[in-house]
Coordinates of C-alpha atoms in Angstrom, one line a residue:
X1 CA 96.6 15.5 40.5
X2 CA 93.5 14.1 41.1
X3 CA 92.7 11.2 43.6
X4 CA 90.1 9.0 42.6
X5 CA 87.7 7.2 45.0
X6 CA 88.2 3.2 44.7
X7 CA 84.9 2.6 46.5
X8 CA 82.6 5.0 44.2
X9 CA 80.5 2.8 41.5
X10 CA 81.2 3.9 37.9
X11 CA 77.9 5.6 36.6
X12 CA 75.4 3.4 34.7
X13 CA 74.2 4.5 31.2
X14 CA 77.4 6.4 30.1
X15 CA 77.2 8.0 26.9
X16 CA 76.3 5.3 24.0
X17 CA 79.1 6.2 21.8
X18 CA 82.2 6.8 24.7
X19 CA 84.9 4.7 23.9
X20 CA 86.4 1.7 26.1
X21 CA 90.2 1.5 26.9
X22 CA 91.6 -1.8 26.1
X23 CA 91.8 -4.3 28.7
X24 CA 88.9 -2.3 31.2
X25 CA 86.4 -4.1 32.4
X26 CA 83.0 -3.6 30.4
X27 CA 80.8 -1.5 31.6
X28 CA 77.2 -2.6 32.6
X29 CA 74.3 -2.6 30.8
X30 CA 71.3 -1.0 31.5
X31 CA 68.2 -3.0 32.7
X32 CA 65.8 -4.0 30.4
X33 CA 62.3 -2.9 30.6
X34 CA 59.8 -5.4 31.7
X35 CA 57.5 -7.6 28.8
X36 CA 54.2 -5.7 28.4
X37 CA 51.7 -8.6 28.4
X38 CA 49.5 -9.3 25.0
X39 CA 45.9 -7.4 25.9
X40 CA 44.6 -10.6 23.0
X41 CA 45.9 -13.4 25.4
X42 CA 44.4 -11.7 28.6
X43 CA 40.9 -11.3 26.6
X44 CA 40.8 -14.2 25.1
X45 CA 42.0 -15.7 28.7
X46 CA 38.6 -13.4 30.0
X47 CA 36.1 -14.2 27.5
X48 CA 36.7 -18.0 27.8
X49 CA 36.6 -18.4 31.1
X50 CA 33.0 -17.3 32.0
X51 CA 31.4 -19.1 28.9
X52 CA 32.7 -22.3 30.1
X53 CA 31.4 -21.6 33.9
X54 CA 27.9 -21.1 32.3
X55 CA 27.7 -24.3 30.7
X56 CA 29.0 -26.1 33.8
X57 CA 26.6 -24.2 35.9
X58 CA 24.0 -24.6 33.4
X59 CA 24.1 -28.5 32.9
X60 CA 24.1 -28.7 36.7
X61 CA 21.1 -26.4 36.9
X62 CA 17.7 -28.3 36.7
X63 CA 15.3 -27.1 33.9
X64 CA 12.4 -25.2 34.6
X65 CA 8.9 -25.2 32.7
X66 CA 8.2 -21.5 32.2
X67 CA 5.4 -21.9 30.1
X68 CA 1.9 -20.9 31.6
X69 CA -0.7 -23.1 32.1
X70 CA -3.2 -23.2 29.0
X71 CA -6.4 -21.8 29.6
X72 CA -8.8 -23.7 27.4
X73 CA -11.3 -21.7 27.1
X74 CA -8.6 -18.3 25.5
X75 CA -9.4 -18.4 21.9
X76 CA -6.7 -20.5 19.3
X77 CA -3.4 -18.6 18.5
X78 CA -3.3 -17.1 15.1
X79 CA -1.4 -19.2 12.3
X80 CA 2.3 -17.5 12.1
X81 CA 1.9 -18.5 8.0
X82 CA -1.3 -16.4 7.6
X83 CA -3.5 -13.5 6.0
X84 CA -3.7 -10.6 7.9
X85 CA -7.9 -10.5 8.7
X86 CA -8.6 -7.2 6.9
X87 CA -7.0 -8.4 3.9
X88 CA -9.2 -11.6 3.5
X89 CA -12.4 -9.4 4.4
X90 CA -11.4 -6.8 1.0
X91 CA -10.5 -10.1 -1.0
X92 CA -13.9 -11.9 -0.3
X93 CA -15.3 -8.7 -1.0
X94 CA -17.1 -7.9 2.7
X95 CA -15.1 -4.2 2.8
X96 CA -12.5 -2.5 1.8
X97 CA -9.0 -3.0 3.9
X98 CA -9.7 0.6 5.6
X99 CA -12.9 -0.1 6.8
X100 CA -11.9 -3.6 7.9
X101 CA -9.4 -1.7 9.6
X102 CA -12.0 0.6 11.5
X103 CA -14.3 -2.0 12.2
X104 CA -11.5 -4.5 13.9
X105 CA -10.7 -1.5 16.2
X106 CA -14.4 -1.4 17.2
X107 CA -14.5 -5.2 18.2
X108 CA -16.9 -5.5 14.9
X109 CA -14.9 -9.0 13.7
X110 CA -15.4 -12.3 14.3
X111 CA -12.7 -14.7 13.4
X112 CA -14.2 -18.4 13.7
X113 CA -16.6 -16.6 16.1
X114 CA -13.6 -15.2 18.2
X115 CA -14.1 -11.4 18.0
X116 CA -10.7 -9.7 17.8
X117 CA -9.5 -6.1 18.3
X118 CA -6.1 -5.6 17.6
X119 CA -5.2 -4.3 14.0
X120 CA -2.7 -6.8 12.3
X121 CA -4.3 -9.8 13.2
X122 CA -3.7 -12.9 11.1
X123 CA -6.0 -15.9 10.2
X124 CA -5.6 -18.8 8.0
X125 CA -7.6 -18.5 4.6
X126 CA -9.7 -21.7 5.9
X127 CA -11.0 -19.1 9.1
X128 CA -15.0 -18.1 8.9
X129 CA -14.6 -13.9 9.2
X130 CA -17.6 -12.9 9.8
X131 CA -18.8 -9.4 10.6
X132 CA -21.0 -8.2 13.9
X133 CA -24.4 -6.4 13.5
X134 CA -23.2 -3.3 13.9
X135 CA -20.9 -3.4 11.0
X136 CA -23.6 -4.8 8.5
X137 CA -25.7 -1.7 10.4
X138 CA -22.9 0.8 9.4
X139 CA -22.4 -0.6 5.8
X140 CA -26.3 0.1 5.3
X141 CA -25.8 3.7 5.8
X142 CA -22.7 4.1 2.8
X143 CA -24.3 5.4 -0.4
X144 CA -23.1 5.2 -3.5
X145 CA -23.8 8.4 -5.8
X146 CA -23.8 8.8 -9.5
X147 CA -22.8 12.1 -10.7
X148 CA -23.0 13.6 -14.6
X149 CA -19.5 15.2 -14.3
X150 CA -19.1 18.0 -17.0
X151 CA -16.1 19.3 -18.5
X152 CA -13.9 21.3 -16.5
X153 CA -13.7 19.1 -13.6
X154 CA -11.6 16.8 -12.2
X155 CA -12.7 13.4 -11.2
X156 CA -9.9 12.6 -8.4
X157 CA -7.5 14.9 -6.4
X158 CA -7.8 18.6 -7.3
X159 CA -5.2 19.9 -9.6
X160 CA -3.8 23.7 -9.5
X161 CA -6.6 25.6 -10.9
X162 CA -9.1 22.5 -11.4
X163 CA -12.0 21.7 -9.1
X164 CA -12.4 18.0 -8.2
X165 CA -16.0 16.3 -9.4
X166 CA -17.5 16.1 -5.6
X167 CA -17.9 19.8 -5.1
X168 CA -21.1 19.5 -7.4
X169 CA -22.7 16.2 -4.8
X170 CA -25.3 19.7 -3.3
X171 CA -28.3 19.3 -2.2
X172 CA -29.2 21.8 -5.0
X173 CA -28.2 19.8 -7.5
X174 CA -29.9 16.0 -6.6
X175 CA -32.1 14.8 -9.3
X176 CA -35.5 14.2 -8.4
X177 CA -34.8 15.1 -4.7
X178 CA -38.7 15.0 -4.4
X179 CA -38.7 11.5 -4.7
X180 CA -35.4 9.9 -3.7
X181 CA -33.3 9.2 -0.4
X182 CA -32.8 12.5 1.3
X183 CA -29.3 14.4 0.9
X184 CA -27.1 14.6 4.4
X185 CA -24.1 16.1 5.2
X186 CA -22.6 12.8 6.7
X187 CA -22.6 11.8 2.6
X188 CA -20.1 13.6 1.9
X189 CA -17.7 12.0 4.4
X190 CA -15.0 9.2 2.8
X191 CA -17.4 10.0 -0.5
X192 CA -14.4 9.3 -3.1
X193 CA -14.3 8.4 -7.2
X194 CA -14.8 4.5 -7.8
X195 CA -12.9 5.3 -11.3
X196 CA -11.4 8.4 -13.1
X197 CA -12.8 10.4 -16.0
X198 CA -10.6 12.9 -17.5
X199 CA -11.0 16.9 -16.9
X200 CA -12.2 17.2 -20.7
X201 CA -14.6 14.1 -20.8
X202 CA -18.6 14.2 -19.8
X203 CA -20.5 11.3 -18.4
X204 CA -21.4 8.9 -15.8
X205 CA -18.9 9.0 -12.8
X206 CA -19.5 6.7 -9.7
X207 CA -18.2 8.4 -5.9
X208 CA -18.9 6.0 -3.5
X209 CA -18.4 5.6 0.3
X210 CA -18.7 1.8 0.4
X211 CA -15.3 -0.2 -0.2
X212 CA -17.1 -3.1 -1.5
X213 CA -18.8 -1.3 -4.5
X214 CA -14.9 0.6 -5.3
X215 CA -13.4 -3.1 -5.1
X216 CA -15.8 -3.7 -7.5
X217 CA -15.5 -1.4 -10.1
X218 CA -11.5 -0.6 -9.8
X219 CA -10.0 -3.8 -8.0
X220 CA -7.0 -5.3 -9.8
X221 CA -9.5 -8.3 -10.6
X222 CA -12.5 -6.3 -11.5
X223 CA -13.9 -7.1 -14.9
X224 CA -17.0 -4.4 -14.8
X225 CA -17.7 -2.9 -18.7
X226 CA -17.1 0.7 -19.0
X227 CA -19.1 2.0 -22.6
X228 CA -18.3 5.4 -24.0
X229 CA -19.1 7.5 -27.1
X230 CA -16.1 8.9 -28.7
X231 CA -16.2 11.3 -31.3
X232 CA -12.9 11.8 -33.5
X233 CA -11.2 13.6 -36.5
X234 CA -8.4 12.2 -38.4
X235 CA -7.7 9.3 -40.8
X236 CA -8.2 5.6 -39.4
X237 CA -5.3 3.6 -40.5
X238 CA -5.8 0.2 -42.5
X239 CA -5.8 -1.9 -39.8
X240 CA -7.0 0.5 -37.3
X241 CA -10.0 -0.7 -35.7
X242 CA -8.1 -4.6 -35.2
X243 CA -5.7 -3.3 -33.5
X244 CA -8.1 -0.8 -31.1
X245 CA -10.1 -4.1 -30.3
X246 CA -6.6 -5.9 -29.4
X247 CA -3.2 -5.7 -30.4
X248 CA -2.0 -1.7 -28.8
X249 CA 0.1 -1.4 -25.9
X250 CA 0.6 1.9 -23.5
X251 CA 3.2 2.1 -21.7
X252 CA 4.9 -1.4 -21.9
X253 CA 1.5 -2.9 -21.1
X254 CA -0.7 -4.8 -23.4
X255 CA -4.2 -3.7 -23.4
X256 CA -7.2 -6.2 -22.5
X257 CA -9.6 -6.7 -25.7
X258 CA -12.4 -4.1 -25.9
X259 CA -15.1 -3.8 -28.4
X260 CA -14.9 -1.5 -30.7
X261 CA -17.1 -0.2 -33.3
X262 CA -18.2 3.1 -35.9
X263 CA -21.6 4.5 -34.7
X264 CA -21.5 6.8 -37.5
X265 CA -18.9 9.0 -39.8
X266 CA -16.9 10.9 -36.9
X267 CA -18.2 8.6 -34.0
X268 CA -16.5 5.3 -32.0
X269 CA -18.8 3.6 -29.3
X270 CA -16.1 1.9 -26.9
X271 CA -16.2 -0.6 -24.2
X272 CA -13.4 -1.3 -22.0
X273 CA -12.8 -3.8 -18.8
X274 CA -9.9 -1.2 -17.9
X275 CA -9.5 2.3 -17.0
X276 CA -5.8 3.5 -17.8
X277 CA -5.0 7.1 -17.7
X278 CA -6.4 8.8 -20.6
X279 CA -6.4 5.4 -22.2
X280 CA -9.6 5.8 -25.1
X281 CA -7.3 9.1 -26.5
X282 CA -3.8 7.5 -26.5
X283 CA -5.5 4.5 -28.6
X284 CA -7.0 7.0 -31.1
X285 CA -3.7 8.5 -31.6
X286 CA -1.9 5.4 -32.1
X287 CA -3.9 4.5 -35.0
X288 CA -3.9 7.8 -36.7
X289 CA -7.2 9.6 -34.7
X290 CA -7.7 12.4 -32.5
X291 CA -10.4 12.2 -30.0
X292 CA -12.5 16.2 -29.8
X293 CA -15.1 14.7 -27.4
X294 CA -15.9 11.8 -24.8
X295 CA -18.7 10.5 -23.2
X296 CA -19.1 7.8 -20.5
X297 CA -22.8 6.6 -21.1
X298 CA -22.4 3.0 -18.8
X299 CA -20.9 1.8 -16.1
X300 CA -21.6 -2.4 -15.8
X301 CA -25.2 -2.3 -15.6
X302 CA -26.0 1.2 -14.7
X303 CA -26.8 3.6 -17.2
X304 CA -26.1 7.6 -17.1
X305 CA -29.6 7.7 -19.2
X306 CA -31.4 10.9 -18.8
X307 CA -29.4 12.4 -16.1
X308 CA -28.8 16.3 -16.6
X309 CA -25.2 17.2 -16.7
X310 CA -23.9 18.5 -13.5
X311 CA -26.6 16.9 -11.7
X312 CA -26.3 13.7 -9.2
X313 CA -28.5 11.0 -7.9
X314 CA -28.5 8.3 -5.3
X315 CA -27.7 4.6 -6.8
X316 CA -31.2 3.1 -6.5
X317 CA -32.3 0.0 -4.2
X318 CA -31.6 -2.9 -6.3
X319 CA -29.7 -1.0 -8.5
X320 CA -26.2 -3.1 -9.0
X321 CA -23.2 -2.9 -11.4

């Protein structure tokens, strides 16, 4: 027989399912865990708090002027609404936006007679820009040549296989070198085509240096004639020549009127105020015409006139387009 101990506790946490004689006293529970607290109320407890100390602190804390005295002589802030300054100097047609560019990094612009320096600048469309001395010196030296480009070459970036139109600008090949502005090396720098003229087309091709004179001739508001002599094979339809004067489209895009008229049996002389990509050929085609040669003869007022093929010369003082 076994004596049991009166003063020993019962152990807590017997096993869940053990069953309870009738009439025994019921065994204790075990404690409950504490309440973990909710992390949103304790944030939200943390968040508030500080916000609403700032605004007390901040009402009670006097304001303080931290703007610095205006120096009256500093020159007026540029308008947030406006232009940026080489974009107005290529729109009025001073330079291109590159060499506005170059020449702002120089110091070489004047904005209401405020010279500025820092690329990006903005002025109001109302703003004299005006350029310093030494800019107007530096667009005196850009020439503008005017090359007979034969077949064979192209007139902008090289292709694979195909030689770009400025390898012939040599002192070798200058027309009347004997009497016109002296060939340098520095000519060749920036020297790129105002205009393209396909690798299978002849005639007058314009490479210039000077931004205003490529504005000029191939801005989007430039209006300068271009006249060529086509010659063609092929059946004309009915209304052929109407519709090469106006009424084709390329490539979604309706064509500007052009003139239009038969030199002879087999030759078109053309003159166009646009210069799409291989546009004279793809109008031919359209109205039943295939175009076997072409020849750029005038460029707005400059003529390629006698100028050997493959040869180059310098556009002349006075000489405009």
């Amino acid at each position: 027989m076994v004596e049991v101990n009166p003063k020993r506790r019962p152990v807590r946490g017997g096993a869940p399912n053990a069953r309870r004689k009738p009439g025994s006293p019921q065994a204790p529970q075990p404690e409950e865990a504490p309440k973990k607290k909710d992390w949103r109320q304790h944030d939200a407890r943390k968040v508030s708090a500080p916000s609403q100390t700032r605004s007390a602190v901040a009402e009670k804390r006097p304001r303080q002027d931290t703007k610095p005295a205006r120096n009256v002589n500093a020159p007026r802030p540029e308008p947030a609404n406006g232009v940026r300054v080489s974009k107005l100097l290529a729109e009025r047609g001073v330079c291109s936006r590159r060499e506005a560019d170059a020449y702002i990094e120089r110091g070489w612009v004047l904005v209401n007679g405020v010279r500025v320096t820092e690329l990006g600048t903005r002025a109001a469309v109302t703003d004299e820009i005006t350029l310093d001395r030494a800019a107007q010196a530096s667009q005196r030296g850009l020439v503008t040549i005017i090359l007979h480009k034969p077949v064979g070459y192209v007139s902008g970036q090289p292709e694979p296989g195909c030689i770009p139109a400025v390898k012939l600008i040599l002192p070798e090949n200058q027309h009347s070198a004997g009497t016109a502005q002296r060939f340098q090396p520095g000519h060749l720098r920036g020297l790129a085509p105002a205009g393209r003229l396909d690798i299978d087309s002849t005639g007058l091709l314009v490479l210039t240096q000077d931004g205003r004179v490529a504005r000029r001739l191939i801005g989007e508001d430039s209006d300068v004639e271009k006249e060529y002599l086509v010659r063609v094979e092929g059946t004309l339809a009915a209304d052929g020549l109407a519709l090469l004067r106006h009424g084709l489209s390329l490539d979604g895009r309706k064509l500007k009127p052009a003139e239009v008229e038969w030199l002879n049996d087999d030759q078109l002389r053309f003159v166009l105020k646009e210069g799409r990509k291989r546009q004279i050929r793809r109008m031919c085609e359209l109205v039943g015409l295939r175009v076997v040669g072409l020849k750029r003869v005038r460029t707005g007022r400059v003529m390629l006139g006698d100028l050997p093929q493959g040869k180059w010369r310098y556009l002349r003082e006075g000489e405009t387009f």
